[in-house]
XYZ file of C-alpha atoms in Angstrom:
743
model
C 35.725 66.969 161.902
C 32.836 67.131 159.463
C 31.763 64.243 157.246
C 33.260 65.619 154.047
C 33.664 64.140 150.559
C 35.524 65.938 147.773
C 33.698 65.463 144.479
C 34.285 66.584 140.900
C 32.244 66.946 137.738
C 34.438 66.005 134.769
C 32.945 68.049 131.965
C 33.741 66.924 128.413
C 33.592 69.291 125.456
C 32.900 68.576 121.805
C 32.934 64.932 120.749
C 32.339 64.510 117.033
C 30.945 61.493 115.275
C 34.283 60.941 113.564
C 36.373 61.058 116.753
C 38.327 57.856 117.341
C 37.983 56.003 120.661
C 41.679 56.358 121.645
C 41.375 60.138 121.364
C 38.304 60.179 123.626
C 39.971 57.885 126.168
C 43.031 60.138 126.245
C 40.816 63.103 127.138
C 39.098 61.136 129.907
C 42.432 60.018 131.366
C 43.668 63.607 131.342
C 40.592 64.728 133.272
C 41.190 61.994 135.840
C 44.787 63.123 136.287
C 43.665 66.707 136.872
C 41.094 65.461 139.402
C 43.785 63.510 141.238
C 45.897 66.657 141.492
C 42.897 68.276 143.231
C 42.673 65.293 145.644
C 39.202 64.409 144.355
C 37.609 61.309 145.875
C 34.584 60.859 143.578
C 34.535 62.009 139.937
C 31.524 62.065 137.622
C 31.819 61.678 133.840
C 28.936 62.689 131.519
C 26.177 60.589 130.004
C 27.359 58.379 127.075
C 30.910 59.546 127.738
C 32.794 57.256 125.338
C 31.115 58.445 122.112
C 29.284 61.367 120.638
C 25.579 61.621 121.474
C 24.492 59.207 118.740
C 20.702 59.204 119.488
C 20.501 62.418 117.461
C 21.110 60.340 114.309
C 18.726 57.998 112.506
C 20.808 54.827 112.067
C 19.531 51.854 110.068
C 22.774 49.902 109.715
C 22.896 47.457 112.630
C 26.681 47.108 112.612
C 27.123 50.880 112.657
C 24.648 51.205 115.524
C 26.290 48.413 117.526
C 29.608 50.268 117.403
C 28.192 52.955 119.702
C 27.388 50.432 122.443
C 29.676 48.920 125.054
C 29.551 45.126 125.187
C 30.390 42.996 128.207
C 31.733 44.337 131.512
C 32.409 48.020 130.882
C 35.085 48.084 133.597
C 37.157 45.380 131.891
C 36.214 45.642 128.184
C 39.184 46.507 125.918
C 37.664 49.758 124.619
C 36.874 51.194 128.072
C 39.010 49.542 130.768
C 41.782 52.140 130.553
C 39.569 54.668 132.340
C 38.703 52.283 135.172
C 42.298 51.075 135.542
C 43.523 54.663 135.820
C 40.820 55.490 138.379
C 41.908 52.510 140.461
C 45.565 53.518 140.242
C 44.720 57.097 141.271
C 42.345 56.001 144.044
C 39.386 57.931 142.621
C 35.874 56.501 142.555
C 34.198 57.263 139.232
C 30.670 57.312 137.847
C 30.666 56.844 134.060
C 27.789 56.990 131.571
C 27.735 54.702 128.526
C 25.466 52.980 126.004
C 25.026 49.443 127.319
C 24.463 46.350 125.189
C 23.186 43.997 127.884
C 24.014 40.268 127.684
C 20.347 39.371 127.197
C 20.217 41.483 124.040
C 18.534 44.612 125.393
C 20.077 48.061 125.113
C 20.114 50.721 127.821
C 21.445 54.204 128.518
C 23.421 53.338 131.635
C 25.995 54.453 134.170
C 28.035 52.637 136.806
C 29.681 53.639 140.072
C 33.185 52.155 140.190
C 34.794 51.751 143.628
C 38.534 52.299 143.268
C 39.567 50.704 146.563
C 37.975 47.359 145.704
C 38.319 47.583 141.929
C 34.650 46.664 141.546
C 31.485 48.182 140.127
C 29.519 49.074 143.238
C 26.218 50.072 141.577
C 24.591 50.403 138.163
C 21.733 52.606 136.988
C 19.804 52.477 133.708
C 18.065 55.620 132.503
C 14.312 55.437 133.081
C 12.909 58.673 131.619
C 13.867 58.369 127.947
C 13.109 61.623 126.100
C 12.308 62.284 122.466
C 10.770 60.006 119.873
C 10.991 56.666 118.107
C 10.840 58.220 114.642
C 12.803 61.224 113.326
C 11.147 64.532 112.525
C 10.182 64.974 108.852
C 12.020 68.321 108.790
C 15.615 67.666 107.640
C 16.829 70.625 109.710
C 15.379 69.301 112.960
C 17.556 68.084 115.826
C 16.315 64.598 116.631
C 16.323 62.826 119.965
C 15.784 59.097 119.292
C 16.570 57.521 122.658
C 13.192 55.783 122.592
C 14.339 54.070 119.399
C 17.704 52.836 120.590
C 17.189 52.184 124.312
C 14.750 50.382 126.555
C 13.577 52.226 129.681
C 15.730 51.321 132.647
C 14.721 48.381 134.818
C 16.862 48.887 137.930
C 14.819 51.597 139.635
C 16.257 54.465 141.669
C 18.297 52.681 144.321
C 20.488 54.613 146.723
C 23.677 52.934 147.917
C 26.388 53.457 150.513
C 30.008 53.952 149.480
C 32.766 52.816 151.868
C 36.294 54.169 152.243
C 35.495 57.805 151.442
C 35.374 59.583 154.789
C 38.586 61.065 156.047
C 40.198 60.033 159.302
C 38.051 60.988 162.290
C 34.832 61.266 160.331
C 33.506 57.892 161.498
C 33.682 59.004 165.117
C 31.793 62.141 164.248
C 29.175 60.114 162.419
C 28.856 57.750 165.345
C 28.315 60.729 167.597
C 25.459 61.802 165.363
C 23.768 58.432 165.799
C 22.505 59.361 169.251
C 21.186 62.657 167.929
C 19.382 60.808 165.148
C 17.745 58.507 167.655
C 16.359 61.545 169.473
C 15.211 63.051 166.180
C 13.480 59.824 165.190
C 11.622 59.654 168.487
C 10.426 63.210 168.010
C 9.269 62.691 164.447
C 7.890 59.181 164.736
C 10.275 57.787 162.103
C 12.459 54.686 162.473
C 15.917 55.170 163.945
C 18.198 56.649 161.293
C 15.397 57.555 158.873
C 15.670 61.295 159.458
C 19.249 61.672 158.343
C 20.034 58.104 157.309
C 23.558 56.755 157.337
C 24.244 56.216 161.042
C 27.348 54.201 160.126
C 29.141 57.116 158.511
C 29.267 55.772 154.941
C 27.917 58.411 152.537
C 24.742 57.593 150.622
C 24.810 58.148 146.857
C 22.214 57.973 144.125
C 22.472 58.137 140.341
C 20.299 59.456 137.538
C 20.941 60.366 133.910
C 20.117 63.571 132.026
C 16.326 63.734 131.495
C 15.705 61.999 134.837
C 16.759 65.215 136.577
C 13.723 67.061 135.182
C 11.279 64.760 136.983
C 10.634 65.168 140.683
C 9.895 61.492 141.284
C 13.490 60.175 140.991
C 14.718 62.776 143.450
C 12.009 61.998 145.976
C 12.551 58.239 145.697
C 16.242 58.774 146.390
C 15.438 61.339 149.084
C 13.285 58.790 150.879
C 16.384 56.581 151.071
C 18.409 59.342 152.723
C 20.542 60.182 149.707
C 23.321 62.675 150.410
C 24.936 63.075 146.973
C 23.108 62.667 143.647
C 25.243 62.109 140.531
C 23.831 63.078 137.131
C 25.653 63.054 133.793
C 23.919 64.664 130.832
C 23.944 65.574 127.124
C 21.507 68.469 126.689
C 20.797 70.315 123.455
C 20.627 74.079 123.312
C 18.813 75.592 120.331
C 16.651 72.714 119.061
C 13.120 74.071 118.449
C 11.602 70.798 117.222
C 12.973 68.930 120.205
C 11.685 71.436 122.752
C 8.404 72.191 120.959
C 9.427 75.804 120.341
C 9.191 78.092 117.330
C 11.848 77.802 114.625
C 12.019 81.594 114.751
C 13.257 81.590 118.347
C 16.507 83.391 119.124
C 19.220 80.682 119.296
C 21.170 82.479 122.008
C 18.073 82.912 124.145
C 17.195 79.247 123.583
C 20.659 78.223 124.786
C 20.321 80.420 127.885
C 16.895 78.983 128.641
C 18.137 75.407 128.335
C 21.017 76.186 130.689
C 18.690 77.906 133.163
C 16.331 74.922 133.196
C 19.209 72.518 133.820
C 20.432 74.477 136.833
C 16.886 74.969 138.070
C 16.372 71.201 138.177
C 19.588 70.521 140.056
C 19.110 73.349 142.550
C 15.388 72.983 143.237
C 15.259 69.197 143.504
C 18.456 69.094 145.525
C 16.935 71.603 147.947
C 13.579 69.826 148.310
C 15.377 66.577 149.139
C 18.146 68.130 151.265
C 20.948 66.605 149.211
C 24.078 67.622 147.358
C 24.031 67.174 143.599
C 26.787 66.821 141.019
C 26.089 67.208 137.292
C 28.579 66.710 134.456
C 27.937 67.863 130.885
C 29.016 66.659 127.484
C 28.965 70.029 125.780
C 30.198 72.098 122.856
C 29.440 72.126 119.137
C 29.307 68.521 117.925
C 29.930 67.851 114.224
C 30.169 71.598 113.752
C 26.397 72.093 114.083
C 24.836 70.457 117.167
C 25.041 72.798 120.164
C 25.187 71.117 123.585
C 25.008 73.234 126.738
C 27.665 73.205 129.450
C 26.643 74.208 132.990
C 28.288 71.370 134.930
C 27.752 72.243 138.574
C 27.710 71.106 142.182
C 24.878 72.261 144.450
C 24.439 72.054 148.203
C 21.353 70.958 150.198
C 20.177 74.572 150.383
C 19.932 74.698 146.583
C 22.993 76.909 146.113
C 25.561 76.359 143.364
C 28.907 75.940 145.126
C 30.980 75.223 141.999
C 30.267 75.379 138.258
C 31.987 75.212 134.890
C 33.446 78.293 133.260
C 34.033 76.929 129.753
C 32.398 74.875 126.987
C 35.286 72.409 126.922
C 36.988 69.748 129.016
C 37.059 70.967 132.610
C 37.254 69.706 136.191
C 34.765 71.275 138.641
C 35.583 70.524 142.298
C 33.809 71.057 145.626
C 33.894 69.687 149.165
C 30.557 68.273 150.314
C 30.014 68.497 154.068
C 27.354 65.827 154.397
C 26.203 67.174 157.752
C 24.666 70.042 155.757
C 21.938 67.591 154.717
C 20.822 67.332 158.335
C 18.955 70.649 158.907
C 16.641 70.230 155.943
C 15.824 66.647 156.850
C 15.088 67.375 160.471
C 13.005 70.509 159.909
C 11.651 71.754 156.563
C 11.805 68.415 154.758
C 11.390 65.999 157.633
C 9.506 63.522 155.465
C 8.353 61.375 158.374
C 6.505 64.263 160.030
C 5.251 66.262 157.071
C 4.520 63.998 154.097
C 0.846 63.087 153.509
C 0.926 60.084 151.217
C -2.836 59.569 151.470
C -3.218 62.470 149.041
C -0.544 61.426 146.546
C -2.330 58.499 144.904
C -2.738 60.222 141.557
C 1.042 60.390 141.120
C 1.407 56.623 140.772
C -2.019 55.821 139.309
C -1.950 58.277 136.399
C 0.605 59.020 133.677
C -0.678 61.716 131.284
C -2.751 64.779 132.104
C -6.488 64.338 132.697
C -8.141 67.730 133.045
C -11.199 68.374 135.213
C -14.509 68.344 133.306
C -15.814 71.611 131.898
C -17.912 73.533 134.378
C -20.651 73.792 131.755
C -20.462 70.912 129.261
C -19.963 72.077 125.699
C -18.819 75.590 126.619
C -15.886 77.281 128.193
C -18.019 79.476 130.430
C -17.993 79.411 134.196
C -21.113 78.513 136.135
C -21.781 79.937 139.588
C -20.790 77.140 141.956
C -20.951 76.421 145.616
C -17.498 76.583 147.178
C -15.806 73.213 147.474
C -15.582 72.049 151.053
C -12.585 70.482 152.702
C -14.601 67.303 153.059
C -15.373 67.241 149.342
C -11.728 67.699 148.442
C -10.621 65.026 150.877
C -13.221 62.589 149.550
C -12.125 63.160 145.978
C -8.501 62.547 146.916
C -9.394 59.452 148.911
C -11.094 57.750 145.978
C -7.701 57.517 144.287
C -6.446 55.063 146.891
C -7.740 51.544 146.390
C -7.263 50.541 150.015
C -9.025 53.538 151.568
C -12.184 53.027 153.591
C -15.414 54.246 151.925
C -16.142 57.901 152.535
C -19.470 59.552 153.187
C -21.164 61.068 150.130
C -20.515 64.789 149.794
C -22.186 67.465 147.749
C -20.487 67.928 144.391
C -18.523 71.138 144.034
C -18.895 71.325 140.236
C -21.703 70.972 137.736
C -21.741 67.301 136.661
C -20.915 66.568 133.033
C -23.475 64.856 130.831
C -20.718 63.011 128.986
C -18.904 59.946 130.339
C -15.926 60.854 132.513
C -12.534 60.292 130.904
C -10.451 57.383 132.154
C -8.078 58.058 135.038
C -5.126 57.241 132.798
C -4.865 58.528 129.224
C -5.186 55.805 126.610
C -1.826 54.880 125.084
C -2.014 53.308 121.607
C 0.868 51.777 119.654
C 0.659 51.895 115.840
C 2.986 49.259 114.423
C 4.285 49.559 110.865
C 5.735 46.120 109.986
C 8.070 47.579 107.354
C 11.446 49.279 107.555
C 10.208 52.638 106.218
C 10.037 55.350 108.941
C 8.538 57.921 106.572
C 5.505 55.677 106.177
C 5.116 55.463 109.955
C 5.271 59.237 110.251
C 2.640 59.657 107.540
C 0.297 57.105 109.130
C 0.561 58.677 112.578
C 0.126 62.181 111.157
C -3.084 61.133 109.419
C -4.558 59.660 112.598
C -3.566 62.315 115.141
C -6.197 64.927 114.124
C -8.945 62.394 114.883
C -7.775 61.606 118.423
C -9.626 62.677 121.578
C -7.619 64.787 124.009
C -7.002 61.879 126.382
C -5.510 59.535 123.773
C -1.842 59.283 122.808
C -0.653 57.567 119.608
C 2.918 56.342 119.090
C 4.276 54.941 115.834
C 6.817 52.117 115.678
C 8.849 51.103 112.618
C 10.519 47.692 112.317
C 13.943 48.383 110.747
C 14.827 44.672 110.510
C 11.700 43.658 108.571
C 11.990 42.491 104.937
C 11.223 45.257 102.424
C 8.473 43.205 100.771
C 6.565 39.941 101.139
C 6.938 37.560 98.215
C 6.794 34.205 99.994
C 5.755 32.450 103.162
C 9.329 32.772 104.434
C 9.245 36.541 103.898
C 5.964 36.807 105.787
C 7.222 34.721 108.694
C 10.462 36.715 108.924
C 8.593 40.010 108.825
C 6.139 38.870 111.488
C 8.941 37.618 113.733
C 10.929 40.850 113.407
C 7.832 42.928 114.058
C 6.813 40.856 117.067
C 10.258 41.188 118.628
C 10.233 44.965 118.144
C 6.658 45.370 119.367
C 6.903 43.316 122.553
C 9.407 45.775 124.021
C 6.760 48.500 123.782
C 3.523 46.689 124.584
C 3.733 47.046 128.355
C 3.475 50.832 128.103
C 0.437 50.777 125.800
C -3.228 49.913 126.257
C -3.909 48.741 122.700
C -2.118 47.978 119.441
C -2.983 48.637 115.803
C -1.064 46.830 113.056
C -0.884 49.001 109.955
C -2.168 46.867 107.085
C -2.707 46.673 104.186
C 0.704 47.925 103.249
C 2.763 48.229 100.087
C 4.684 45.213 98.858
C 2.201 42.675 100.201
C 3.151 43.201 103.838
C -0.432 42.492 104.854
C 0.588 38.848 105.146
C 3.080 39.668 107.866
C 0.587 42.034 109.473
C -2.071 39.331 109.821
C 0.409 36.872 111.290
C 1.568 39.598 113.640
C -1.961 40.358 114.850
C -2.470 36.725 115.853
C 0.905 36.560 117.608
C 0.370 39.819 119.488
C -3.059 38.718 120.676
C -1.444 35.594 122.050
C 1.351 37.523 123.766
C -0.793 40.417 125.033
C -3.911 38.863 126.545
C -6.515 41.409 127.560
C -5.198 44.146 125.266
C -7.070 44.991 122.055
C -4.954 44.169 118.986
C -6.471 44.909 115.585
C -5.445 44.877 111.956
C -6.015 48.216 110.275
C -7.338 46.431 107.180
C -9.903 44.433 109.132
C -10.945 47.540 111.061
C -11.279 49.549 107.850
C -13.445 46.947 106.151
C -15.581 46.532 109.272
C -16.077 50.288 109.461
C -16.971 50.493 105.762
C -19.590 47.765 106.130
C -20.948 49.288 109.345
C -21.421 52.555 107.480
C -23.732 50.898 104.992
C -21.300 49.321 102.581
C -22.637 45.957 101.474
C -19.804 45.675 98.960
C -16.403 47.089 99.845
C -13.826 48.283 97.344
C -10.148 48.655 98.144
C -7.941 51.269 96.491
C -4.288 50.254 96.229
C -1.159 51.988 95.026
C -0.232 49.844 92.035
C -0.885 46.546 90.257
C 1.938 44.875 92.159
C -0.019 45.077 95.419
C -3.397 44.232 93.911
C -3.367 40.420 94.081
C -2.122 40.149 97.662
C -4.414 42.867 98.943
C -7.460 41.531 97.107
C -6.859 38.262 98.869
C -6.415 40.001 102.212
C -9.635 41.948 101.723
C -11.480 38.688 101.131
C -10.135 37.389 104.422
C -11.161 40.528 106.284
C -14.693 40.140 104.931
C -14.992 36.619 106.298
C -13.646 34.387 103.544
C -10.808 31.891 103.839
C -7.811 33.565 102.295
C -4.389 32.143 101.461
C -2.787 35.027 103.347
C -5.492 35.601 105.935
C -4.666 34.585 109.496
C -7.899 33.582 111.176
C -7.672 32.119 114.657
C -4.313 30.453 114.335
C -1.614 30.150 111.678
C -2.352 31.384 108.187
C -2.643 29.001 105.244
C -0.308 29.866 102.386
C -0.259 28.930 98.739
C -2.866 28.236 96.094
C -5.015 30.495 93.991
C -7.718 32.644 95.516
C -11.018 30.708 95.621
C -13.903 32.344 93.858
C -17.034 31.180 95.570
C -16.549 30.944 99.297
C -17.932 33.027 102.121
C -17.025 36.695 102.073
C -16.719 37.006 98.303
C -20.113 38.689 98.011
C -18.844 41.538 100.205
C -15.947 42.323 97.871
C -16.569 44.715 95.027
C -12.948 44.459 93.985
C -9.494 45.896 94.338
C -8.365 48.622 91.964
C -4.890 49.984 91.309
C -4.485 53.746 91.233
C -1.344 53.442 89.109
C 0.664 55.664 91.407
C 3.880 53.784 90.657
C 3.973 55.663 87.368
C 4.091 58.951 89.290
C 6.792 57.827 91.709
C 9.307 60.529 92.468
C 11.028 58.741 95.334
C 10.052 55.769 97.447
C 10.676 55.024 101.064
C 12.683 51.977 102.049
C 11.530 48.728 100.588
C 8.761 49.802 98.259
C 6.980 52.211 100.579
C 4.175 54.539 99.541
C 4.566 57.208 96.870
C 6.202 60.361 98.185
C 6.881 63.848 96.864
C 10.208 63.688 98.659
C 13.210 61.649 97.639
C 14.153 58.988 100.126
C 16.017 60.501 103.000
C 19.615 59.319 103.198
C 20.576 58.561 106.770
C 24.254 57.756 106.283
C 26.458 58.974 109.099
C 29.136 59.955 106.603
C 27.237 62.574 104.621
C 26.203 65.177 107.210
C 22.724 63.604 107.331
C 21.312 65.759 104.603
C 17.531 65.775 104.638
C 15.016 65.071 101.885
C 15.419 66.808 98.561
C 12.022 68.427 98.272
C 10.193 69.365 95.131
C 9.288 73.005 94.637
C 5.753 74.004 95.579
C 4.433 74.090 91.963
C 5.930 70.660 91.262
C 4.523 69.231 94.491
C 1.082 70.679 93.753
C 1.166 69.172 90.270
C 2.047 65.737 91.643
C -0.701 66.014 94.274
C -3.273 66.890 91.607
C -2.249 63.904 89.491
C -2.417 61.616 92.523
C -5.942 62.756 93.366
C -7.038 62.381 89.732
C -5.812 58.786 89.586
C -7.308 57.874 92.945
C -10.699 59.239 91.904
C -10.478 57.455 88.546
C -9.821 54.137 90.296
C -12.693 54.807 92.683
C -15.053 55.372 89.744
C -14.086 51.967 88.331
C -15.066 50.306 91.599
C -18.480 51.989 91.743
C -19.338 51.703 88.019
C -21.386 49.028 86.185
C -19.952 47.308 83.124
C -19.406 43.948 81.445
C -15.888 43.639 82.864
C -16.753 44.953 86.275
C -17.951 43.046 89.276
C -20.634 44.283 91.652
C -20.560 47.991 92.405
C -18.771 49.195 95.506
C -20.845 51.252 97.899
C -17.955 51.930 100.311
C -14.215 52.317 99.802
C -11.153 51.610 101.934
C -7.813 53.329 101.251
C -5.161 50.632 101.022
C -2.047 52.810 100.846
C -0.428 55.975 102.142
C -0.457 58.629 99.419
C 1.700 61.777 99.199
C -1.476 63.738 99.889
C -3.029 64.057 103.366
C -5.482 61.215 103.959
C -8.247 63.623 104.951
C -7.882 65.404 101.604
C -7.999 62.098 99.706
C -11.177 61.088 101.525
C -12.746 64.479 100.904
C -11.881 64.503 97.183
C -13.154 60.968 96.571
C -16.336 61.630 98.516
C -16.934 64.839 96.564
C -15.997 63.621 93.075
C -17.179 59.994 93.114
C -20.864 59.355 93.786
C -22.660 56.076 94.343
C -24.211 54.771 91.146
C -27.988 54.441 91.220
C -28.139 55.783 94.748
C -29.525 59.248 94.257
C -26.085 60.810 94.157
C -25.399 60.042 97.820
C -21.752 60.489 98.813
C -19.562 57.431 99.031
C -18.107 56.490 102.449
C -14.305 56.479 102.194
C -12.523 54.899 105.155
C -8.921 55.345 106.251
C -8.100 51.905 107.736
C -5.486 53.204 110.176
C -7.898 55.794 111.564
C -10.555 53.078 111.750
C -8.216 50.775 113.650
C -7.184 53.475 116.100
C -10.771 54.549 116.754
C -11.838 50.935 117.167
C -9.312 50.215 119.910
C -10.148 53.499 121.639
C -13.741 52.323 121.897
C -12.658 48.879 123.092
C -10.380 50.289 125.785
C -13.094 52.646 127.001
C -15.674 49.875 126.985
C -13.373 47.544 128.914
C -12.747 50.254 131.491
C -16.441 50.926 131.942
C -17.257 47.238 132.245
C -14.484 46.676 134.787
C -15.617 49.556 136.970
C -19.358 49.334 136.401
C -21.554 49.553 139.457
C -24.540 51.201 137.832
C -27.783 49.813 136.485
C -28.117 48.124 133.117
C -29.503 51.270 131.514
C -26.349 53.195 132.325
C -24.200 50.351 130.989
C -26.146 50.408 127.761
C -25.621 54.145 127.488
C -21.887 53.692 128.054
C -21.742 50.984 125.399
C -23.574 53.239 122.978
C -21.107 56.019 123.713
C -18.221 53.627 123.041
C -19.700 52.729 119.660
C -19.998 56.412 118.848
C -16.387 57.021 119.797
C -15.214 54.039 117.759
C -16.739 55.380 114.540
C -15.895 59.060 114.992
C -13.587 60.555 112.395
C -13.574 57.579 110.026
C -15.290 59.172 107.063
C -15.815 62.563 105.516
């Protein structure tokens, strides 16, 4: 008798945001009953099975968000235990996906394997490849995917596990008979006994992944290397969602749905084949909330990559198949005998590099091809070998490409986190959007909003609370980033929290560059020839706090400035201490008078009304002004900014020293590049021959500064060249750090 396990994918159709938990549980229990009638032994529920797919929504209310998560032991919690109790009564093992609120306070997209015979959770997996974004798309019609906002990446790895009590009578003897065959196979292939097929005891080997994990080859191969025989994967996958998939809004929705379904099946079939394993995938599908299309396509595939059972509807459905685990054996002993055929000495790049790093241009500065000598096998092998730290040195080989005259890019792309210590996501989006056009190709910038931060800083307590909330939010993301930029100055006086946060992050992230955008902006302005720096702010309410912060950034002792330790609060701003000579002043642009709608907590002026993110109102997007109205507002904004800039550079009895460089201290409803260009064109330095005024975007300055620091640190760490080459690298880093700051 073959080693056979009967499995089922329990597909679930539409689940709306207003659906009550008892209704959802009733559907799940019905699916289990149908599976029992089919004598199913293992049943798979979808990802986040107990609720709708809530990561599509932008949720700011903590209590509302917490309601989507399961707290405590999911198998015994009051809101979920009915499913596990019924599975135990029916004798069906189940794998269930859910949003997990872990005891330590972290949140994960998780699933568990529940063993009916013992009444225990046998294994847990937490989703590792979180798709989507932290911030929502600006387009109100976009389908968002905010898993990176609500979940931490999983921390349990891809661990295969054996499941007892599944094989039918007589299967153990068959499996034992295979043990001798496996021993012969292992001797032939040079692998340890049992490594070819695994599972010499007869217990099937399972592995779990969730949704987006299935698109990545690495989880499959890690499980394949453990001899996995059945991979379980629940999913919620959008159909037509052009923003989410990076497609055109003009795409045909039906074709987009077909493509999404094709890609899902492709992943399950191809990866199952290349790892000689069965796969089971269960969808949460249908039309959620009457507008969010989720694909179906629940299926079971065999080790040859064939679909042996699949869904026929877009609703609740049970898809059943028998998995003869001995079918995994041919692939593992021949085509995909890992022990004989894998060549790990050439795979170093997979674990040493995250983003794409392209080869250098054949002719630097052009896209043309130069006539090259053919690359030799030795050259290719040497290049591969350098990726492995423990490889022996290789003999020098003749280069197969024309060497570049520019420094080589780092092996790993530079990952930068831009932290906005306010609760306004629209501000984060605007800041990131302004900086992205200035980034080199090998740099990635991610914005992070702190939804629990106070809306404004009016006291030391406010500043401390904001810094603490920001630090807690940031520390979850620091491990995945090479450098951090704290967006300051900010509306409402949040620069106080930002400076405290910079000091705390430097303490918690040793070795990683952490900079304040304000300090970087002022430093850039002075480096570009500005002996006296002027700061343009949104309104008079921000002027006092930001004037004080500017003094601190220039080297003075400021009530809100955090130097090497904890900031000193209280008291009036001193007038004669160090750094004052570098300050030309702070000038309000009076943009509060033009306010059409403000982001949460006193954010920057916007030409859009604040987006309402209530779950009860269909999530309507921003109410936009018409194009003529928006253009009129933009013109008025630019006029007021330029007028304030003229005050800072003019002489007069009520004016201080003239500014010869400006820093933008706010995020206007006009692209930052346009603001810089207009000010540079319309405001000239007084008494300076009409030379254009440097105008610095502090966020861009901060991002470019940490790029240079990361590159410089990498060059210093790996330097083996002479001092002249190090000096050239340092000079290149300085050039990179100042690129794109000014018009």
